[in-house]
Amino acid sequence: HINSIVFLLLFIMLSYYLCSFIVLIMFFSLPAVNAVWPMPQLISSSTDRYPLSPRQFIFQYASGSSAKSGCSVIDSAFKRYFPLIFVDYLKKTEKHMYRTFSMQPMLNVYASIHLSFPFSVVDKLSVSSGQASLRAKTVWGALRGNKTIHIRHYFVNKTEIDDFPRFKFRGLLLDTSRHYLPLPAILKTLDAMSYNKFNVFHWHIVDDPSFPYQSSTFPGLSSKGAFHPSTHVYSQTDVSRVISHARLRGIRVLPEFDSPGHTQSWGKGQPGLLTSCYKGSVPSGTFGPVNPAMSSSYQFISRLFKEVASVFPDPYIHLGGDEVDFTCWKSNPEVRGFMQKMGFGTDYTKLESYYMENIINLTKTLNKTSIVWQDVFDNHEKIPEETVLHIWKGSPAQIQQELSDITLAGYRVILSAPWYINHIAYGQDWTTYYNVQPLNFTGSEQQKSLVIGGEVCMWGEYVDATNLSPRLWPRASAAAERLWSDEKTTSSVTDAFPRLTDFRCRLLRRGIQAEPLFVGHCRHEYEGI
Amino acid sequence: MYTARLFAALLLAVVCLATQEEYDNDILEEGITLTDSQYGSLWPLPQKVQMSTVVFKLSGASFQIVDAKESSSGASCSLLQNAYRRYFEYIFPSARKQGHVKKKTPASAVSELQVWITSADTECDGFPNVTSDESYQLSVDSPVSVLKASTVWGALRGLETFSQLVYEGEYGAKSINRTEISDFPRFAHRGVLLDTSRHFLPIKVILANLEAMAWNKFNVFHWHIVDDPSFPYLSRTFPQLSQQGAFHPYTHVYTPSDVKMIIEFARLRGIRVVPEFDTPGHTQSWGKGQKDLLTPCYSGASPSGSFGPVNPILNTTYEFMSMFFKEVSTVFPDAYIHLGGDEVDFNCWKSNPDIQKFMEQQGFGTDYSKLESLYIQRILDIVSSTNKHYLIWQEVFDNGVKMKADTVIHVWKGNQQQYQDEMSRVTASGYQVLLSTPWYLNRISYGQDWQATYKADPQDFNGTDAQKKLVVGGEACLWGEYVDATNLTPRLWPRASAVAERLWSDKDVRDLNDAYSRLAQHRCRMVQRGIPAEPLFSGYCAYEYKGV
């Protein structure tokens, strides 16, 4: 297969436009050849194509591969992608198709995988007469490449791809507190994420409205704080199922336990945790953020996070820290006394800083790195340098300023503000998500390198299992390409439209309920209701 | 319990208005304070409800829906027998039918709902129409409840209401309060438009939405079946229309038996199917299978290769339309056909030398709306000759086309002031009118947009009582540019439910707080019955959607 790579290298330098031109030509020939989404860094496709026989096609580990049969991630990926490539293979009604193909001189195409050098994601895929090979330094790269083999109706084009992601952090946030999302909805989203090469599932698992995480240390949190203690919770089994489903697809699970605000539901199962709000000199019966004046608060968080750190294997935890309302703290005499004792005066941002500093340090002792919403930076808390800031608000100009400021201070940053896709609008709003330029801000090269990626957020006020999938896909796919592909080769919405239209039909074919971009049809329409 | 839990969730939603997006709070806080409605989960709210605090139980093992002895309807009315089974299963979703072993029922239980059709002609085997009597009286009592209606159409509406009165009491037992209801619709035409041309909608999706329409007491499915992008209607007379004009000639078409199935499914739920064959504009897909039907556009002195609206100057056009509408009038039993007539672009007509010549011969000058009128006039004559009435988009009225007195004008354009003025003008001319402008549900925005939908009222315009009476109703429109089977259902429900209540309930039913409470429960009921109706706001349903 090395020979064929040499043969195909000629195509690598072709420009994007020529490339999409070829794709367009193929679009009108039958069967259609589909474009890849997100666009690989380097791709060259020829019009030569080879038939694939589902009876003869095999995936196999190449002889030089450091991963061998028995590697669960790759073994299960082979199993998953085979039926995605040969969609109708198991359907009797389409048997006649194979006969048609066997009339042609049969080429035995197989894919082999080389794996070496862990901890880097670079993949190389080449498809040529007789065989295809995919080289990746890690299993995670191999997963991305597997998906990239664009084979449809048992043809594959002579193609050379050399691919790697532009950003390391390509996330998607689901909010399981404002509405409970049943496990199948989460697993399905992870499937769709992998088709889009997303690699972080940011699980905004708890918030004000409900606490569905079933803690083994503090079972009262969900038994009192969930919408329902047995039907609307995530058990430890559920959580580990999500984590392993994600792992097999090369996706990290980043849990968020947001505090000190956004914690109304915590208070139900943990009396004394939240600040009691006062009306004059008496408690009003309502509660505010976590009480930062009580040492018991930190003891509680410490025990909860110890559990969280062991349940979620990812080295990062999202600590939230956004939108802390000071009114309740101000009303509470104990909190005011604490302010005085600490010499904070009447500056409640100092109190907030004190709290965040404590829990970031506490997280550090658990060997985890903290990610926090931008508010924590804005309020000038002393933050350890390895902390990652997460931008979620502001006008385009404010976002650029925030990116400049945070990276100038030397912190790594994740961008979400332009990708709040819970905000729906009439028409083709995917174009605004596509046109985002994450590195378009004033700053040095060094600063730009601190932008580790971005994240699509699907907040749950108006979203539950009934409308999640069509609202996510293919709108999130626009951000997926922005985060994976080279911005120079993917700057045109016009070029992206036919590829994305095609990609959404492919998502549909794979059972993802992805909504249309505009008037038209898919060969196989969605079969549910 | 069901109600109580939901109530708790709603309270929580109030507490939790501090959201991730602080700048959206103005949308969320629009004066809604959440308290449970005294009317439980009833939607749309009946005209007259008297609910007592006396609670009866219903047992799946003993409860029955039966024909009353005095009823003029019996076992031979399969429409009602089907409805009994359907509603029994809605009330007892998990109860297995084990034949009705009549067990002793406790004193405080409802063991029977007797359905009593009072009119000699039950209309059981007929089709619903715009004058159908949908009124009913429901008396919930122990051990026997009675639903009285003059025809099967009222009985269907009453069965839905009865099923909405049942709730899960403590320990999951089905419960119902002693209640007296006297109900009838405010408007006769309560429609939903689905567009199967911009995207093809599989039969299953259409049927599921007809089901949801019945739960909301909608009674007209306006089937915008063909348009520019595709022609999925398989015509027996002109099969090449779908052969050439559908997205795919086999997988993306509605065969005659599909159409028949949809009409019957709708009939069994008291829903009319009004087909729309929109001309002379919106007909690009017609041109593919019917040569010379569309006007060839010119670029200078030669044809440009593109086509415009239907060619109004050829006799062949009218011969085609006569044969086509003759077929349509037999396939669709409803007394009305929607003829479209909207958004005719004159540029192509203007470019065509034959049409210019014709304009001159007719003495139309350069007023192309006169040409449009001539075309529409002839189509109206053709359709009248098939003994059908017609609905037409407002432009046809605006352009001064002469129409039969019973024509219904469908208002769809403009802002609030403009559509209200249009309603005034149309009714002042003595025509009946149907409103859709405020109910273009394909237009989505962030937040609780059901409230604006709910506030619009079709009789809010300047006019006499006689004019107001000419308002036959309204329609929620879900145009298909951005909608197909993947997102149609959650986009339509429960947003269309807001329209449903406006068209059914008394005009004074406008309390947003009360509506929120009932609608949140109604949407959970739709979810439990298998329809992915989206949430109004943060919260939960006891039974979440499982169809992922």
mmCIF file of N, CA, C and O in Angstrom, chain A residues 178-179 185 208-209 227 232 268 322-323 392 420 422-424 426-427 459 461-462 464 466-467 470-471 504 508 513-522 525-527 529, chain B residues 12 18-22 24 28 198-199 204 229 247 252 442-444 446-447 481-482 484-487 490-491 523 530 533-541 544-545:
data_model
loop_
_atom_site.group_PDB
_atom_site.id
_atom_site.type_symbol
_atom_site.label_atom_id
_atom_site.label_comp_id
_atom_site.label_asym_id
_atom_site.label_seq_id
_atom_site.Cartn_x
_atom_site.Cartn_y
_atom_site.Cartn_z
ATOM 1 N N ARG A 178 -32.476 21.314 33.802
ATOM 2 C CA ARG A 178 -33.706 22.058 33.482
ATOM 3 C C ARG A 178 -34.764 21.128 32.909
ATOM 4 O O ARG A 178 -35.961 21.324 33.097
ATOM 5 N N HIS A 179 -34.296 20.125 32.143
ATOM 6 C CA HIS A 179 -35.138 18.979 31.811
ATOM 7 C C HIS A 179 -34.288 17.731 31.960
ATOM 8 O O HIS A 179 -33.102 17.744 31.614
ATOM 9 N N ALA A 185 -31.328 9.229 25.088
ATOM 10 C CA ALA A 185 -31.139 10.517 24.417
ATOM 11 C C ALA A 185 -29.683 10.955 24.515
ATOM 12 O O ALA A 185 -29.111 11.527 23.576
ATOM 13 N N ASP A 208 -30.106 24.660 39.232
ATOM 14 C CA ASP A 208 -31.224 25.037 40.098
ATOM 15 C C ASP A 208 -32.435 24.093 40.037
ATOM 16 O O ASP A 208 -32.912 23.630 41.059
ATOM 17 N N PRO A 209 -32.960 23.810 38.838
ATOM 18 C CA PRO A 209 -34.240 23.096 38.798
ATOM 19 C C PRO A 209 -34.208 21.672 39.337
ATOM 20 O O PRO A 209 -35.168 21.237 39.960
ATOM 21 N N PHE A 227 -36.265 15.759 39.949
ATOM 22 C CA PHE A 227 -37.690 15.917 39.657
ATOM 23 C C PHE A 227 -38.466 14.732 40.224
ATOM 24 O O PHE A 227 -39.571 14.866 40.707
ATOM 25 N N HIS A 232 -36.273 10.058 37.479
ATOM 26 C CA HIS A 232 -35.568 11.190 36.892
ATOM 27 C C HIS A 232 -34.186 11.373 37.503
ATOM 28 O O HIS A 232 -33.809 12.480 37.894
ATOM 29 N N LYS A 268 -32.125 21.145 48.797
ATOM 30 C CA LYS A 268 -33.217 20.296 49.292
ATOM 31 C C LYS A 268 -32.710 19.078 50.037
ATOM 32 O O LYS A 268 -33.297 18.672 51.036
ATOM 33 N N ASP A 322 -20.575 30.741 37.698
ATOM 34 C CA ASP A 322 -21.194 31.841 36.959
ATOM 35 C C ASP A 322 -22.401 32.421 37.704
ATOM 36 O O ASP A 322 -22.986 31.766 38.561
ATOM 37 N N GLU A 323 -22.734 33.644 37.346
ATOM 38 C CA GLU A 323 -23.979 34.297 37.761
ATOM 39 C C GLU A 323 -24.306 34.170 39.247
ATOM 40 O O GLU A 323 -25.379 33.721 39.618
ATOM 41 N N TRP A 392 -18.693 32.547 27.860
ATOM 42 C CA TRP A 392 -20.087 32.221 27.524
ATOM 43 C C TRP A 392 -20.944 33.436 27.212
ATOM 44 O O TRP A 392 -22.079 33.289 26.791
ATOM 45 N N TYR A 420 -24.274 29.256 21.461
ATOM 46 C CA TYR A 420 -25.423 28.920 22.310
ATOM 47 C C TYR A 420 -26.561 28.470 21.396
ATOM 48 O O TYR A 420 -27.444 29.251 21.039
ATOM 49 N N ASN A 422 -29.085 26.685 21.829
ATOM 50 C CA ASN A 422 -30.467 26.656 22.331
ATOM 51 C C ASN A 422 -31.234 27.879 21.833
ATOM 52 O O ASN A 422 -32.457 27.860 21.735
ATOM 53 N N HIS A 423 -30.497 28.958 21.493
ATOM 54 C CA HIS A 423 -31.145 30.146 20.925
ATOM 55 C C HIS A 423 -31.520 29.885 19.476
ATOM 56 O O HIS A 423 -30.667 29.921 18.588
ATOM 57 N N ILE A 424 -32.789 29.634 19.228
ATOM 58 C CA ILE A 424 -33.199 29.317 17.863
ATOM 59 C C ILE A 424 -33.729 30.558 17.156
ATOM 60 O O ILE A 424 -34.140 31.523 17.795
ATOM 61 N N TYR A 426 -35.574 31.790 13.058
ATOM 62 C CA TYR A 426 -36.125 31.295 11.800
ATOM 63 C C TYR A 426 -35.080 31.369 10.700
ATOM 64 O O TYR A 426 -34.380 32.372 10.590
ATOM 65 N N GLY A 427 -34.967 30.317 9.911
ATOM 66 C CA GLY A 427 -34.061 30.362 8.767
ATOM 67 C C GLY A 427 -32.774 29.584 9.001
ATOM 68 O O GLY A 427 -32.676 28.792 9.929
ATOM 69 N N TRP A 459 -28.559 24.638 26.265
ATOM 70 C CA TRP A 459 -29.202 24.814 27.566
ATOM 71 C C TRP A 459 -30.632 24.308 27.499
ATOM 72 O O TRP A 459 -31.263 24.316 26.438
ATOM 73 N N GLU A 461 -33.760 25.087 29.006
ATOM 74 C CA GLU A 461 -35.048 25.708 29.336
ATOM 75 C C GLU A 461 -36.182 25.192 28.447
ATOM 76 O O GLU A 461 -37.284 24.947 28.909
ATOM 77 N N TYR A 462 -35.920 25.089 27.150
ATOM 78 C CA TYR A 462 -36.971 24.747 26.197
ATOM 79 C C TYR A 462 -36.690 23.438 25.475
ATOM 80 O O TYR A 462 -37.238 23.183 24.403
ATOM 81 N N ASP A 464 -36.087 19.187 25.742
ATOM 82 C CA ASP A 464 -36.013 17.889 26.397
ATOM 83 C C ASP A 464 -35.935 16.815 25.322
ATOM 84 O O ASP A 464 -35.634 17.128 24.153
ATOM 85 N N THR A 466 -37.972 15.398 23.587
ATOM 86 C CA THR A 466 -38.879 15.520 22.446
ATOM 87 C C THR A 466 -38.272 16.302 21.293
ATOM 88 O O THR A 466 -38.592 16.071 20.136
ATOM 89 N N ASN A 467 -37.401 17.270 21.603
ATOM 90 C CA ASN A 467 -36.911 18.143 20.528
ATOM 91 C C ASN A 467 -35.389 18.308 20.498
ATOM 92 O O ASN A 467 -34.869 19.062 19.669
ATOM 93 N N PRO A 470 -33.303 17.094 16.774
ATOM 94 C CA PRO A 470 -33.400 17.967 15.616
ATOM 95 C C PRO A 470 -32.911 19.388 15.887
ATOM 96 O O PRO A 470 -32.532 20.106 14.966
ATOM 97 N N ARG A 471 -32.918 19.803 17.157
ATOM 98 C CA ARG A 471 -32.424 21.143 17.462
ATOM 99 C C ARG A 471 -30.890 21.168 17.477
ATOM 100 O O ARG A 471 -30.268 22.189 17.202
ATOM 101 N N ARG A 504 -26.232 15.797 6.524
ATOM 102 C CA ARG A 504 -27.393 15.623 7.394
ATOM 103 C C ARG A 504 -28.219 14.409 6.935
ATOM 104 O O ARG A 504 -28.767 13.685 7.761
ATOM 105 N N LEU A 508 -29.136 11.129 9.180
ATOM 106 C CA LEU A 508 -30.482 10.559 9.195
ATOM 107 C C LEU A 508 -30.428 9.059 8.945
ATOM 108 O O LEU A 508 -31.071 8.265 9.618
ATOM 109 N N GLN A 513 -31.789 11.970 14.333
ATOM 110 C CA GLN A 513 -32.921 12.788 13.895
ATOM 111 C C GLN A 513 -32.446 14.211 13.606
ATOM 112 O O GLN A 513 -32.699 15.130 14.380
ATOM 113 N N ALA A 514 -31.758 14.385 12.475
ATOM 114 C CA ALA A 514 -31.197 15.691 12.120
ATOM 115 C C ALA A 514 -32.162 16.434 11.203
ATOM 116 O O ALA A 514 -32.644 15.877 10.225
ATOM 117 N N GLU A 515 -32.430 17.720 11.515
ATOM 118 C CA GLU A 515 -33.426 18.479 10.758
ATOM 119 C C GLU A 515 -32.862 18.985 9.436
ATOM 120 O O GLU A 515 -31.649 19.045 9.239
ATOM 121 N N PRO A 516 -33.745 19.370 8.498
ATOM 122 C CA PRO A 516 -33.259 19.833 7.198
ATOM 123 C C PRO A 516 -32.677 21.244 7.268
ATOM 124 O O PRO A 516 -33.054 22.037 8.125
ATOM 125 N N LEU A 517 -31.770 21.552 6.333
ATOM 126 C CA LEU A 517 -31.238 22.909 6.224
ATOM 127 C C LEU A 517 -32.191 23.792 5.442
ATOM 128 O O LEU A 517 -32.334 24.972 5.708
ATOM 129 N N PHE A 518 -32.817 23.201 4.432
ATOM 130 C CA PHE A 518 -33.724 23.950 3.564
ATOM 131 C C PHE A 518 -34.548 22.955 2.758
ATOM 132 O O PHE A 518 -34.437 21.746 2.949
ATOM 133 N N VAL A 519 -35.377 23.470 1.851
ATOM 134 C CA VAL A 519 -36.225 22.660 0.980
ATOM 135 C C VAL A 519 -35.416 21.537 0.308
ATOM 136 O O VAL A 519 -34.286 21.775 -0.123
ATOM 137 N N GLY A 520 -36.005 20.366 0.207
ATOM 138 C CA GLY A 520 -35.325 19.266 -0.471
ATOM 139 C C GLY A 520 -35.718 17.929 0.117
ATOM 140 O O GLY A 520 -36.730 17.828 0.806
ATOM 141 N N HIS A 521 -34.909 16.925 -0.144
ATOM 142 C CA HIS A 521 -35.246 15.617 0.392
ATOM 143 C C HIS A 521 -34.006 14.778 0.616
ATOM 144 O O HIS A 521 -32.934 15.087 0.113
ATOM 145 N N CYS A 522 -34.185 13.725 1.428
ATOM 146 C CA CYS A 522 -33.158 12.701 1.569
ATOM 147 C C CYS A 522 -33.706 11.431 0.949
ATOM 148 O O CYS A 522 -34.908 11.196 0.993
ATOM 149 N N GLU A 525 -35.957 9.035 4.169
ATOM 150 C CA GLU A 525 -36.429 10.026 5.128
ATOM 151 C C GLU A 525 -36.504 9.414 6.523
ATOM 152 O O GLU A 525 -36.494 8.204 6.690
ATOM 153 N N TYR A 526 -36.623 10.273 7.517
ATOM 154 C CA TYR A 526 -36.753 9.822 8.894
ATOM 155 C C TYR A 526 -38.022 8.991 9.052
ATOM 156 O O TYR A 526 -39.094 9.383 8.570
ATOM 157 N N GLU A 527 -37.899 7.849 9.704
ATOM 158 C CA GLU A 527 -39.037 6.931 9.764
ATOM 159 C C GLU A 527 -39.870 7.055 11.034
ATOM 160 O O GLU A 527 -40.907 6.419 11.159
ATOM 161 N N ILE A 529 -41.683 9.563 14.227
ATOM 162 C CA ILE A 529 -42.604 10.692 14.142
ATOM 163 C C ILE A 529 -42.032 11.873 14.902
ATOM 164 O O ILE A 529 -41.239 11.720 15.788
ATOM 165 N N LEU B 12 -41.084 25.240 41.015
ATOM 166 C CA LEU B 12 -39.652 25.219 40.914
ATOM 167 C C LEU B 12 -39.186 26.117 39.779
ATOM 168 O O LEU B 12 -38.227 26.844 39.901
ATOM 169 N N ALA B 18 -33.338 32.376 37.486
ATOM 170 C CA ALA B 18 -31.956 32.780 37.239
ATOM 171 C C ALA B 18 -31.335 31.745 36.324
ATOM 172 O O ALA B 18 -31.041 30.641 36.729
ATOM 173 N N THR B 19 -31.196 32.077 35.089
ATOM 174 C CA THR B 19 -30.724 31.089 34.126
ATOM 175 C C THR B 19 -29.354 31.449 33.656
ATOM 176 O O THR B 19 -28.808 32.497 33.987
ATOM 177 N N GLN B 20 -28.810 30.571 32.856
ATOM 178 C CA GLN B 20 -27.500 30.793 32.285
ATOM 179 C C GLN B 20 -27.481 32.070 31.454
ATOM 180 O O GLN B 20 -26.482 32.734 31.359
ATOM 181 N N GLU B 21 -28.632 32.388 30.861
ATOM 182 C CA GLU B 21 -28.653 33.559 29.993
ATOM 183 C C GLU B 21 -29.415 34.679 30.656
ATOM 184 O O GLU B 21 -30.608 34.787 30.520
ATOM 185 N N GLU B 22 -28.703 35.499 31.375
ATOM 186 C CA GLU B 22 -29.375 36.529 32.156
ATOM 187 C C GLU B 22 -30.196 37.457 31.265
ATOM 188 O O GLU B 22 -31.247 37.919 31.634
ATOM 189 N N ASP B 24 -32.000 36.861 28.897
ATOM 190 C CA ASP B 24 -33.248 36.314 28.371
ATOM 191 C C ASP B 24 -34.373 36.371 29.383
ATOM 192 O O ASP B 24 -35.485 35.994 29.108
ATOM 193 N N LEU B 28 -38.675 35.263 29.779
ATOM 194 C CA LEU B 28 -39.196 34.215 30.647
ATOM 195 C C LEU B 28 -40.183 34.748 31.661
ATOM 196 O O LEU B 28 -41.092 34.063 32.091
ATOM 197 N N ARG B 198 -42.453 21.078 0.037
ATOM 198 C CA ARG B 198 -41.085 21.546 0.315
ATOM 199 C C ARG B 198 -40.260 20.450 0.960
ATOM 200 O O ARG B 198 -39.056 20.357 0.760
ATOM 201 N N HIS B 199 -40.927 19.632 1.782
ATOM 202 C CA HIS B 199 -40.355 18.358 2.205
ATOM 203 C C HIS B 199 -41.461 17.311 2.155
ATOM 204 O O HIS B 199 -42.606 17.619 2.491
ATOM 205 N N LYS B 204 -46.894 8.063 8.017
ATOM 206 C CA LYS B 204 -46.894 7.882 9.457
ATOM 207 C C LYS B 204 -46.913 9.217 10.207
ATOM 208 O O LYS B 204 -47.573 9.365 11.238
ATOM 209 N N PRO B 229 -41.455 23.050 -5.186
ATOM 210 C CA PRO B 229 -40.352 22.075 -5.099
ATOM 211 C C PRO B 229 -40.701 20.653 -5.528
ATOM 212 O O PRO B 229 -39.878 19.978 -6.116
ATOM 213 N N PHE B 247 -40.024 14.347 -5.636
ATOM 214 C CA PHE B 247 -38.595 14.201 -5.331
ATOM 215 C C PHE B 247 -38.112 12.824 -5.790
ATOM 216 O O PHE B 247 -37.007 12.662 -6.257
ATOM 217 N N HIS B 252 -41.295 8.989 -2.682
ATOM 218 C CA HIS B 252 -41.728 10.304 -2.218
ATOM 219 C C HIS B 252 -43.041 10.730 -2.870
ATOM 220 O O HIS B 252 -43.170 11.857 -3.356
ATOM 221 N N ASN B 442 -44.344 27.918 11.456
ATOM 222 C CA ASN B 442 -43.004 27.622 10.953
ATOM 223 C C ASN B 442 -42.015 28.693 11.405
ATOM 224 O O ASN B 442 -40.830 28.436 11.531
ATOM 225 N N ARG B 443 -42.535 29.914 11.697
ATOM 226 C CA ARG B 443 -41.652 30.994 12.172
ATOM 227 C C ARG B 443 -41.356 30.767 13.644
ATOM 228 O O ARG B 443 -42.228 30.918 14.493
ATOM 229 N N ILE B 444 -40.120 30.407 13.957
ATOM 230 C CA ILE B 444 -39.783 30.114 15.338
ATOM 231 C C ILE B 444 -38.929 31.225 15.922
ATOM 232 O O ILE B 444 -38.291 31.984 15.209
ATOM 233 N N TYR B 446 -36.809 32.311 19.982
ATOM 234 C CA TYR B 446 -36.415 31.771 21.282
ATOM 235 C C TYR B 446 -37.415 32.179 22.352
ATOM 236 O O TYR B 446 -37.843 33.325 22.394
ATOM 237 N N GLY B 447 -37.802 31.248 23.187
ATOM 238 C CA GLY B 447 -38.668 31.581 24.314
ATOM 239 C C GLY B 447 -40.076 31.060 24.153
ATOM 240 O O GLY B 447 -40.363 30.247 23.292
ATOM 241 N N GLU B 481 -40.328 24.886 4.523
ATOM 242 C CA GLU B 481 -38.939 25.208 4.150
ATOM 243 C C GLU B 481 -37.930 24.531 5.065
ATOM 244 O O GLU B 481 -36.917 24.007 4.607
ATOM 245 N N TYR B 482 -38.190 24.574 6.376
ATOM 246 C CA TYR B 482 -37.220 24.077 7.346
ATOM 247 C C TYR B 482 -37.761 22.924 8.166
ATOM 248 O O TYR B 482 -37.265 22.638 9.252
ATOM 249 N N ASP B 484 -39.284 18.896 8.266
ATOM 250 C CA ASP B 484 -39.655 17.596 7.711
ATOM 251 C C ASP B 484 -39.968 16.658 8.869
ATOM 252 O O ASP B 484 -40.170 17.112 9.995
ATOM 253 N N ALA B 485 -39.989 15.356 8.572
ATOM 254 C CA ALA B 485 -40.395 14.404 9.606
ATOM 255 C C ALA B 485 -39.536 14.483 10.862
ATOM 256 O O ALA B 485 -39.981 14.125 11.948
ATOM 257 N N THR B 486 -38.303 14.980 10.727
ATOM 258 C CA THR B 486 -37.403 14.989 11.888
ATOM 259 C C THR B 486 -37.804 15.989 12.959
ATOM 260 O O THR B 486 -37.541 15.782 14.132
ATOM 261 N N ASN B 487 -38.411 17.108 12.548
ATOM 262 C CA ASN B 487 -38.677 18.157 13.539
ATOM 263 C C ASN B 487 -40.109 18.682 13.521
ATOM 264 O O ASN B 487 -40.451 19.578 14.281
ATOM 265 N N PRO B 490 -42.441 18.112 17.217
ATOM 266 C CA PRO B 490 -42.163 19.004 18.336
ATOM 267 C C PRO B 490 -42.301 20.496 17.991
ATOM 268 O O PRO B 490 -42.507 21.319 18.869
ATOM 269 N N ARG B 491 -42.194 20.840 16.713
ATOM 270 C CA ARG B 491 -42.345 22.249 16.339
ATOM 271 C C ARG B 491 -43.820 22.630 16.331
ATOM 272 O O ARG B 491 -44.182 23.783 16.568
ATOM 273 N N ARG B 523 -49.493 19.144 27.405
ATOM 274 C CA ARG B 523 -48.346 18.688 26.600
ATOM 275 C C ARG B 523 -47.785 17.393 27.186
ATOM 276 O O ARG B 523 -47.405 16.503 26.438
ATOM 277 N N GLY B 530 -47.604 9.460 23.242
ATOM 278 C CA GLY B 530 -46.656 9.071 22.206
ATOM 279 C C GLY B 530 -46.260 10.143 21.214
ATOM 280 O O GLY B 530 -45.554 9.873 20.250
ATOM 281 N N ALA B 533 -44.270 16.225 21.915
ATOM 282 C CA ALA B 533 -44.611 17.646 22.049
ATOM 283 C C ALA B 533 -43.565 18.305 22.932
ATOM 284 O O ALA B 533 -43.254 17.794 24.002
ATOM 285 N N GLU B 534 -43.013 19.433 22.485
ATOM 286 C CA GLU B 534 -41.879 20.024 23.194
ATOM 287 C C GLU B 534 -42.309 20.749 24.462
ATOM 288 O O GLU B 534 -43.476 21.084 24.633
ATOM 289 N N PRO B 535 -41.342 21.002 25.372
ATOM 290 C CA PRO B 535 -41.711 21.644 26.636
ATOM 291 C C PRO B 535 -41.977 23.144 26.480
ATOM 292 O O PRO B 535 -41.459 23.780 25.565
ATOM 293 N N LEU B 536 -42.783 23.697 27.390
ATOM 294 C CA LEU B 536 -43.026 25.140 27.418
ATOM 295 C C LEU B 536 -41.889 25.848 28.130
ATOM 296 O O LEU B 536 -41.507 26.955 27.767
ATOM 297 N N PHE B 537 -41.382 25.207 29.187
ATOM 298 C CA PHE B 537 -40.301 25.794 29.980
ATOM 299 C C PHE B 537 -39.700 24.697 30.857
ATOM 300 O O PHE B 537 -40.172 23.564 30.830
ATOM 301 N N SER B 538 -38.689 25.048 31.662
ATOM 302 C CA SER B 538 -38.052 24.080 32.556
ATOM 303 C C SER B 538 -39.090 23.330 33.372
ATOM 304 O O SER B 538 -40.078 23.914 33.811
ATOM 305 N N GLY B 539 -38.839 22.063 33.603
ATOM 306 C CA GLY B 539 -39.769 21.250 34.360
ATOM 307 C C GLY B 539 -39.703 19.820 33.883
ATOM 308 O O GLY B 539 -38.728 19.423 33.258
ATOM 309 N N TYR B 540 -40.737 19.048 34.174
ATOM 310 C CA TYR B 540 -40.683 17.650 33.769
ATOM 311 C C TYR B 540 -42.073 17.078 33.603
ATOM 312 O O TYR B 540 -43.061 17.661 34.036
ATOM 313 N N CYS B 541 -42.148 15.951 32.931
ATOM 314 C CA CYS B 541 -43.372 15.163 32.862
ATOM 315 C C CYS B 541 -43.122 13.876 33.623
ATOM 316 O O CYS B 541 -42.005 13.341 33.597
ATOM 317 N N GLU B 544 -41.647 10.803 30.634
ATOM 318 C CA GLU B 544 -40.926 11.555 29.607
ATOM 319 C C GLU B 544 -41.006 10.829 28.268
ATOM 320 O O GLU B 544 -41.308 9.643 28.203
ATOM 321 N N TYR B 545 -40.674 11.546 27.205
ATOM 322 C CA TYR B 545 -40.704 10.969 25.861
ATOM 323 C C TYR B 545 -39.670 9.855 25.756
ATOM 324 O O TYR B 545 -38.510 10.037 26.109
#
